[in-house]
Short mmCIF file of C-alpha atoms and ligand atoms in Angstrom, two decimals:
data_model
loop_
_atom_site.label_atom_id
_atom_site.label_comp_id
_atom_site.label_asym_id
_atom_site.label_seq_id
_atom_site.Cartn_x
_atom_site.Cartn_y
_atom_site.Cartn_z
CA UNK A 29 21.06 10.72 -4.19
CA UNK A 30 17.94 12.08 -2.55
CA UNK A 31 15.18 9.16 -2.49
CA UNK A 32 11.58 8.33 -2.01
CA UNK A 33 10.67 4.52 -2.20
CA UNK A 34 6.84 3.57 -2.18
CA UNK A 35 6.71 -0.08 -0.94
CA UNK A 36 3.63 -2.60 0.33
CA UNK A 37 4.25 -6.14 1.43
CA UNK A 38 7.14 -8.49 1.63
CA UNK A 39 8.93 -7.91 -2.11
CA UNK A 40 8.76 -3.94 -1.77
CA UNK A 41 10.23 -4.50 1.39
CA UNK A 42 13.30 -6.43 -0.29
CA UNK A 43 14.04 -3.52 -2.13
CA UNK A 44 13.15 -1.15 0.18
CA UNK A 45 15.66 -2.85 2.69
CA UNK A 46 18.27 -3.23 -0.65
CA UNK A 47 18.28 0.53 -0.60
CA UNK A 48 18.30 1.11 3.18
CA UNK A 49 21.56 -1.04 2.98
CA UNK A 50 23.16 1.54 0.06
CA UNK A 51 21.64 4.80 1.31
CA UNK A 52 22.35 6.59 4.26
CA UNK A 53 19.10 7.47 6.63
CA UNK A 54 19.39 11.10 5.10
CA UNK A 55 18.94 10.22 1.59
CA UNK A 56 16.30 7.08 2.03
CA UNK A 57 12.13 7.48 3.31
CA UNK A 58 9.79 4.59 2.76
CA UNK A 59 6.34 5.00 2.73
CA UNK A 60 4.43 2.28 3.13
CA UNK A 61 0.76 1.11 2.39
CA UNK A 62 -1.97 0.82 4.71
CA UNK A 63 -5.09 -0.31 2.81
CA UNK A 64 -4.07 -3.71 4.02
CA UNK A 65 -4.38 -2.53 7.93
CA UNK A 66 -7.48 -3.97 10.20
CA UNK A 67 -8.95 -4.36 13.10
CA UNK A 68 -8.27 -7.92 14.82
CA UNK A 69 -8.53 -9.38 18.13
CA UNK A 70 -9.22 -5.46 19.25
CA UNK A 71 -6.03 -4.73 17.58
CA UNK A 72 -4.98 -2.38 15.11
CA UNK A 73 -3.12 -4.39 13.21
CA UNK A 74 -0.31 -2.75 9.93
CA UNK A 75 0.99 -5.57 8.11
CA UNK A 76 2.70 -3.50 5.70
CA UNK A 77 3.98 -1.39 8.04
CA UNK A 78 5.33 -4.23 10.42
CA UNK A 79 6.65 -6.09 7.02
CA UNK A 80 8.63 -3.00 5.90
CA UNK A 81 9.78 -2.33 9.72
CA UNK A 82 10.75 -5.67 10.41
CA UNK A 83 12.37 -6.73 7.52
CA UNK A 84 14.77 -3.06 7.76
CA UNK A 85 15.59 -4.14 11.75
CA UNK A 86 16.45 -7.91 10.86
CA UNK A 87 13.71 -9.03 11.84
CA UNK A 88 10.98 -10.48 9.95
CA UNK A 89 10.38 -14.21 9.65
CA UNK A 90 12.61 -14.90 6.96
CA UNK A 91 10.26 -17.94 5.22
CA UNK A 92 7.34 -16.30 5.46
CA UNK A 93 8.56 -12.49 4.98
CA UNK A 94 6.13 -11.03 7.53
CA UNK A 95 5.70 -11.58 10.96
CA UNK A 96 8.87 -12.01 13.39
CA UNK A 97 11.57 -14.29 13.23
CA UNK A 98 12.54 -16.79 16.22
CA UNK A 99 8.86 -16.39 16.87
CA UNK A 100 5.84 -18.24 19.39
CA UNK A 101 2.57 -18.83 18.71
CA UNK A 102 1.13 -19.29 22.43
CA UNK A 103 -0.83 -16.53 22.35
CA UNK A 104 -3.17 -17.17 19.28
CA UNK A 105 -2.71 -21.14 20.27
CA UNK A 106 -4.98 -19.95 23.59
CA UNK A 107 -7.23 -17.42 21.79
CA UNK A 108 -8.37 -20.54 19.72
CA UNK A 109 -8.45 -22.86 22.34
CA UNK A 110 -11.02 -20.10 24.15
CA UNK A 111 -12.82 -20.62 20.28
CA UNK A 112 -11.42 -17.05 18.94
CA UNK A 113 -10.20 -16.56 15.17
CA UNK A 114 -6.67 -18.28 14.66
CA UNK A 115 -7.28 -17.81 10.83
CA UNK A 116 -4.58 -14.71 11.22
CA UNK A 117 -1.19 -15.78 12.80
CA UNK A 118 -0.50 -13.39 15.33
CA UNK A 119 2.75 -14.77 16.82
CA UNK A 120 3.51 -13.33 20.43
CA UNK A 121 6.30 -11.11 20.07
CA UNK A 122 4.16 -9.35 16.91
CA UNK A 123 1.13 -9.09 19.49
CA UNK A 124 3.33 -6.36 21.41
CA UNK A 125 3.65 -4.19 18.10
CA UNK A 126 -0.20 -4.44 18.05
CA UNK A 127 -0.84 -3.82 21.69
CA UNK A 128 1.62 -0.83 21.76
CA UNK A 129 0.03 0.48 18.57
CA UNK A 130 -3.43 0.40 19.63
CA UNK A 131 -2.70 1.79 22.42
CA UNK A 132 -1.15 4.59 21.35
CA UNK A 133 -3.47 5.19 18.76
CA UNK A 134 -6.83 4.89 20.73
CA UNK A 135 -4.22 7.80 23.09
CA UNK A 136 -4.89 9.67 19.63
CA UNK A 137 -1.16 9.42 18.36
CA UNK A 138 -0.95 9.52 14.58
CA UNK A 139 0.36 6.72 13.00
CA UNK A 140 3.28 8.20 11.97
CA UNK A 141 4.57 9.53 15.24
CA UNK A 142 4.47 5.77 16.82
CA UNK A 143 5.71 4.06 13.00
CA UNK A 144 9.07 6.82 13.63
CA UNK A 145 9.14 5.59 17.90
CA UNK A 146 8.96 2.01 16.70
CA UNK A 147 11.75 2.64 14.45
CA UNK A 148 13.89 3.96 17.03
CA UNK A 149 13.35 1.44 19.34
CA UNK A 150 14.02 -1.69 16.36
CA UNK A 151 17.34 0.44 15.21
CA UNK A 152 16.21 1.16 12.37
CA UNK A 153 17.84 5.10 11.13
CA UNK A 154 15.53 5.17 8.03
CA UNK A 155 13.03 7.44 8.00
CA UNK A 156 9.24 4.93 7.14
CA UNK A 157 6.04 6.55 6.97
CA UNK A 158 2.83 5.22 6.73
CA UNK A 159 1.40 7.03 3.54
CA UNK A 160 -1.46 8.31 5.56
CA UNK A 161 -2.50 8.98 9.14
CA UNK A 162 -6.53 8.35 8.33
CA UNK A 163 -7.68 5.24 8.16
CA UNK A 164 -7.41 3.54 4.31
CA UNK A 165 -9.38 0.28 3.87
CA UNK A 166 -8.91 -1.76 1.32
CA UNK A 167 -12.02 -3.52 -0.19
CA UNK A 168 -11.85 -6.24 -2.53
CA UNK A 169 -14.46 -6.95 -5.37
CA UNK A 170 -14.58 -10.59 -6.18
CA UNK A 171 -17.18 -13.20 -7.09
CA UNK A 172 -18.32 -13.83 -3.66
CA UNK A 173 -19.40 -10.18 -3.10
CA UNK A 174 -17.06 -7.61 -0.95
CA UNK A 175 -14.35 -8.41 1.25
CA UNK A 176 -11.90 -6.83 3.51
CA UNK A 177 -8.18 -7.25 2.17
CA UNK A 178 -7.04 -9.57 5.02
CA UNK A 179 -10.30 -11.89 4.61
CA UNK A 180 -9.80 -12.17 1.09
CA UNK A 181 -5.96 -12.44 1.19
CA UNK A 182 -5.41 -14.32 4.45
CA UNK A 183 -8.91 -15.87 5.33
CA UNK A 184 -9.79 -17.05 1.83
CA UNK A 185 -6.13 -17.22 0.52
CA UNK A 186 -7.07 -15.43 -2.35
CA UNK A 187 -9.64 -17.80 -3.66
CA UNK A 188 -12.38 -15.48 -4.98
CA UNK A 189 -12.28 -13.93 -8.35
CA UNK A 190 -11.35 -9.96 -7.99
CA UNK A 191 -13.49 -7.95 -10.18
CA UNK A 192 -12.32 -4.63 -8.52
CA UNK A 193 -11.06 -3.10 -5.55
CA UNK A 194 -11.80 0.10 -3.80
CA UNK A 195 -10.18 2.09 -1.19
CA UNK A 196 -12.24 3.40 1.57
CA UNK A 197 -11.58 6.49 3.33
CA UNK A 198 -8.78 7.46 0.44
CA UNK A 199 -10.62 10.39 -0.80
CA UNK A 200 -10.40 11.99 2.28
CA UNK A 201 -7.38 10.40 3.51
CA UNK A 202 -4.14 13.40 4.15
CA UNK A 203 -0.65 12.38 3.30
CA UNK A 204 0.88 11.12 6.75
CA UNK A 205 2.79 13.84 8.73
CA UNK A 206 6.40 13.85 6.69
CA UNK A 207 5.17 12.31 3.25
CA UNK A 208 4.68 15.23 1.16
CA UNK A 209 8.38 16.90 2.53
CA UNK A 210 9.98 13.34 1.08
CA UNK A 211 8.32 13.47 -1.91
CA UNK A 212 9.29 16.98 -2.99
CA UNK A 213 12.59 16.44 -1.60
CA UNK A 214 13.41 13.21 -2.88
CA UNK A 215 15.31 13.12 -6.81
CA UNK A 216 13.92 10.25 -7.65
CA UNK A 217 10.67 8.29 -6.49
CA UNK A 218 11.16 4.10 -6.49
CA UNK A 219 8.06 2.00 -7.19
CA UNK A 220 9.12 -0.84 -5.38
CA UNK A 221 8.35 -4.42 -6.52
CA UNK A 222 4.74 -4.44 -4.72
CA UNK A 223 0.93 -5.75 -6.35
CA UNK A 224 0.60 -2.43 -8.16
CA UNK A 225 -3.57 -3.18 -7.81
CA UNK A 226 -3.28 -3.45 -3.85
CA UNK A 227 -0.51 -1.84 -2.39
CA UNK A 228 0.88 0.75 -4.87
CA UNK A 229 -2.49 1.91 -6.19
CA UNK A 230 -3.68 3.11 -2.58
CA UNK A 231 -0.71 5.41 -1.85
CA UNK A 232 -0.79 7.11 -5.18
CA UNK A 233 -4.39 8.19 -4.65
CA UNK A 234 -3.28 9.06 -1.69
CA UNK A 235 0.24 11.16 -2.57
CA UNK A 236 0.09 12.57 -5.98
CA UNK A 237 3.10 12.17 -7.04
CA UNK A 238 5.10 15.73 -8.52
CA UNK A 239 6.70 15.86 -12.04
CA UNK A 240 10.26 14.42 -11.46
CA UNK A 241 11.89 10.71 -11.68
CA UNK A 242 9.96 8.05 -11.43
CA UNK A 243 11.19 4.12 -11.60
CA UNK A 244 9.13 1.24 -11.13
CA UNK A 245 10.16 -2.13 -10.75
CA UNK A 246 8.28 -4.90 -12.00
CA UNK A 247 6.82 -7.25 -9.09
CA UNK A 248 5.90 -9.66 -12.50
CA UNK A 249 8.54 -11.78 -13.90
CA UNK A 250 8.22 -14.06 -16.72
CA UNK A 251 4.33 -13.56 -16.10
CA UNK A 252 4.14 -14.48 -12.80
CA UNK A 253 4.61 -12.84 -8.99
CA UNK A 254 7.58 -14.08 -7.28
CA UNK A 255 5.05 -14.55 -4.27
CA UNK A 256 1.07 -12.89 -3.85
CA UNK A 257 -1.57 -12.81 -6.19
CA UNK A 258 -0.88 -10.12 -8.20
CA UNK A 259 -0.63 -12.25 -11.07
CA UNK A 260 -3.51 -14.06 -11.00
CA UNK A 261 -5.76 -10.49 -10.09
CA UNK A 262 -4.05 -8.79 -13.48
CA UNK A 263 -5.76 -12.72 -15.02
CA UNK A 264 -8.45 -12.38 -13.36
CA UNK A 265 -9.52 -8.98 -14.49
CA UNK A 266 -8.38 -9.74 -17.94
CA UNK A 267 -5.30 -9.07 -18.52
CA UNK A 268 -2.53 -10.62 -19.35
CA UNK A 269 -0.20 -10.90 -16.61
CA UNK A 270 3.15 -9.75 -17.65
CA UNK A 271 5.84 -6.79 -16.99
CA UNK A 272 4.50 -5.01 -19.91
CA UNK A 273 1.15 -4.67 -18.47
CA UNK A 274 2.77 -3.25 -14.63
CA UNK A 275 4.24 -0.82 -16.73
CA UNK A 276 0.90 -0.15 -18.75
CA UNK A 277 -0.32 0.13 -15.01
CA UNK A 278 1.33 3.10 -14.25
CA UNK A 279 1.03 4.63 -17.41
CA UNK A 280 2.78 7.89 -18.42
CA UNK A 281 4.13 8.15 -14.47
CA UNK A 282 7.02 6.41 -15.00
CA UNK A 283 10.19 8.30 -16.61
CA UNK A 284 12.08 4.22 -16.23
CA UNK A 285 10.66 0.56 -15.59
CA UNK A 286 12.76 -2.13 -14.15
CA UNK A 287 11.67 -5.86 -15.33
CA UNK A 288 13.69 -8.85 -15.55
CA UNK A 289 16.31 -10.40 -17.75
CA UNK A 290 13.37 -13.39 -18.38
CA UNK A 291 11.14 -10.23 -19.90
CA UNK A 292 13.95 -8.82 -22.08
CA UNK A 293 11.92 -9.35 -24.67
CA UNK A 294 9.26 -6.92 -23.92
CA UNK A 295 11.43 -3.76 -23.11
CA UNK A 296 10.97 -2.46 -26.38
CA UNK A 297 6.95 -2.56 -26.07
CA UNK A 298 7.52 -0.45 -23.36
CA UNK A 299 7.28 3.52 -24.00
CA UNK A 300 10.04 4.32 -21.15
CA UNK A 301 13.03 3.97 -20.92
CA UNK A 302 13.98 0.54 -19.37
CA UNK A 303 16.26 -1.15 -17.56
CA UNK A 304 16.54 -5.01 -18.18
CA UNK A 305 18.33 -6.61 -14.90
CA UNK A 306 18.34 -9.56 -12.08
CA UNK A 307 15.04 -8.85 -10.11
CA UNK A 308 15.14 -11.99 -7.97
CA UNK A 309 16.08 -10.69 -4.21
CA UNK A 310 16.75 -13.87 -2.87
CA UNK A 311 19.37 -13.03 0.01
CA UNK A 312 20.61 -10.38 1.58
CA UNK A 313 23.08 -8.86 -1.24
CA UNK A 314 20.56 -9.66 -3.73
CA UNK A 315 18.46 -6.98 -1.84
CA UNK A 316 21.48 -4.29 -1.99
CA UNK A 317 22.33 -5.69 -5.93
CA UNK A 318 19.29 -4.47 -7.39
CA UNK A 319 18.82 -1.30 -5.44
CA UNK A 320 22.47 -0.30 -6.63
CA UNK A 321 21.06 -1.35 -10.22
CA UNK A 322 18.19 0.98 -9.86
CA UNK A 323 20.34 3.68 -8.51
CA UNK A 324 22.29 3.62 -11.42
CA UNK A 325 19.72 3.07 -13.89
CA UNK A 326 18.28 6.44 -12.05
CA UNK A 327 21.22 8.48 -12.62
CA UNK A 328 21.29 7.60 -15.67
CA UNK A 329 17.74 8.76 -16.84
N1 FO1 D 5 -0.22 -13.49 5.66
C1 FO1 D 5 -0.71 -14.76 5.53
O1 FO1 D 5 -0.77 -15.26 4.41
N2 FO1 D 5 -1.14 -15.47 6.61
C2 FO1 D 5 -1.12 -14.97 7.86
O2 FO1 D 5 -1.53 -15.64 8.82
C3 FO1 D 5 -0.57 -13.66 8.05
C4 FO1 D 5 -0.46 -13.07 9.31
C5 FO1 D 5 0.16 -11.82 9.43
C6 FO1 D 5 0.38 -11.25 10.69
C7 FO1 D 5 1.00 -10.02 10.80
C8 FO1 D 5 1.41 -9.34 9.66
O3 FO1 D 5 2.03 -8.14 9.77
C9 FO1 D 5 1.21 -9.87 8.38
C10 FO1 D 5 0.58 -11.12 8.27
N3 FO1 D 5 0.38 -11.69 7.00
C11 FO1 D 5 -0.15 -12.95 6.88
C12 FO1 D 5 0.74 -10.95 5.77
C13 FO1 D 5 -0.37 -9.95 5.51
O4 FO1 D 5 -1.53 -10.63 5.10
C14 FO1 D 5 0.00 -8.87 4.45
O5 FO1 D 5 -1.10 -8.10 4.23
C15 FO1 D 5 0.54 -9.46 3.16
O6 FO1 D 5 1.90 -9.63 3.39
C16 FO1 D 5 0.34 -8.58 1.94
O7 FO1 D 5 0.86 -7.33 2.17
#
């Protein structure tokens, strides 16, 4: 079976890696967010990207979910001794992602062509795509004004109030080189378990998505995220943080939702078809476990 999943930080990229372990590379594209990339240190710097990448080659930072595992810090230890920003932990083997990246990029290499190199040389056979080669930006609206994604998520830990959030550059932002082949290609299109507000939102104004399957999984159990803030944003903006309200999210898109056996209860408020399962990926075969769940539930929509 033919798939597309759409996945953002460190719980899409469970699932996203559940699947990569079930489907061969032929049958299996990710594409990835990028309203949460910046510029740092004179880097251009894809955390999504490099979550989703790293946790497919084995090697993201298994506490933390993004960054690199086994990793040093004496890089960003010296840029703060020298008084530059340490507020964004850059550990030394992720600097080389960065340097490579911006290097290539500022050669005028689309983000995609390096994201499929980078691949290669991690081992990874899956096919992930950034959803866009043009810059996205994620802006949050909160109480203290605007702020970029990484100052309000990192920087501030997510301490202001979100009253909004825009995406700059989407309008006129292309689906990446590849994106639109998966999509029309793929049977079925996976919503992975990622803040529908700030990492699923951007790449479906980016990629509208065609008429065929669609399954979502809920990133919200028992009202709350298993880790980010997408909990307290849906609170924050009024709304009752819950799986019902990921799948009022994304509406009429959906033709199945995925939420957990702690939600049971709300399946039948829900106007698609449902599938009521074990959404906690906490190890490897968890990962795999839910992705053959979703399969299944797929084939049997
Ligand atoms: N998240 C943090 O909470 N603190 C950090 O210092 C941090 C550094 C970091 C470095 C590279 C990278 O790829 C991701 C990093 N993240 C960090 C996660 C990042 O903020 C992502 O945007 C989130 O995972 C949400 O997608």
């Amino acid at each position: 079976m033919k798939i597309t999943a759409l996945a953002g930080g460190v719980g899409g990229a469970k699932l996203a890696h559940g699947l990569a372990q079930i489907l061969p590379p032929e049958d299996l594209t990710i594409i990835v967010n990028t309203g949460d990339d910046f510029e740092h240190l004179g880097l251009s710097i894809c955390p999504d990207l490099d979550t989703v990448c790293y946790t497919l080659a084995g090697l993201a930072n298994p506490e933390t979910g993004w960054g690199r595992v086994n990793e040093t810090w004496n890089t960003i230890t010296n840029v703060e001794k020298l008084g530059g920003p340490n507020w964004f932990r850059l550990g030394d083997q992720d600097i080389a992602t960065h340097l490579e990246r911006t290097r290539r990029l500022k050669g005028g290499e689309p983000l995609s062509q390096i994201t499929r190199d980078f691949c290669k040389a991690w081992g990874i056979s899956h096919t992930i795509l950034p959803m866009t080669d043009s810059p996205v930006r994620t802006i949050v609206d909160s109480d203290e004004g605007e702020l970029a994604f990484q100052e309000y998520f990192v920087h501030r830990q997510c301490g202001p109030k979100v009253k909004g959030f825009r995406f700059d550059g989407v309008d006129v932002a292309e689906p990446a080189f590849g994106v639109r082949e998966a999509v029309e290609s793929a049977e079925a299109i996976v919503i992975c378990p990622s803040n529908p507000w700030v990492s699923v939102d951007p790449i479906l104004r980016v990629i509208p998505l065609p008429k065929k399957k669609i399954v979502a999984v809920s990133p919200i159990i028992g009202g709350k995220t298993v880790k980010g803030p997408a909990a307290k944003m849906y609170a924050e903006l009024g709304i009752e943080p819950s799986a019902l309200a990921v799948a009022e999210h994304y509406r009429d898109l959906l033709s199945g939702f995925v939420l957990d056996n702690v939600d049971a209860h709300l399946s039948d408020k829900i106007r698609t078809r449902t599938l009521v399962t074990d959404t906690l990926m906490n190890s490897l075969t968890d990962r795999a476990r839910l992705a053959m769940d979703v399969l299944n539930f797929i084939g049997s929509l």
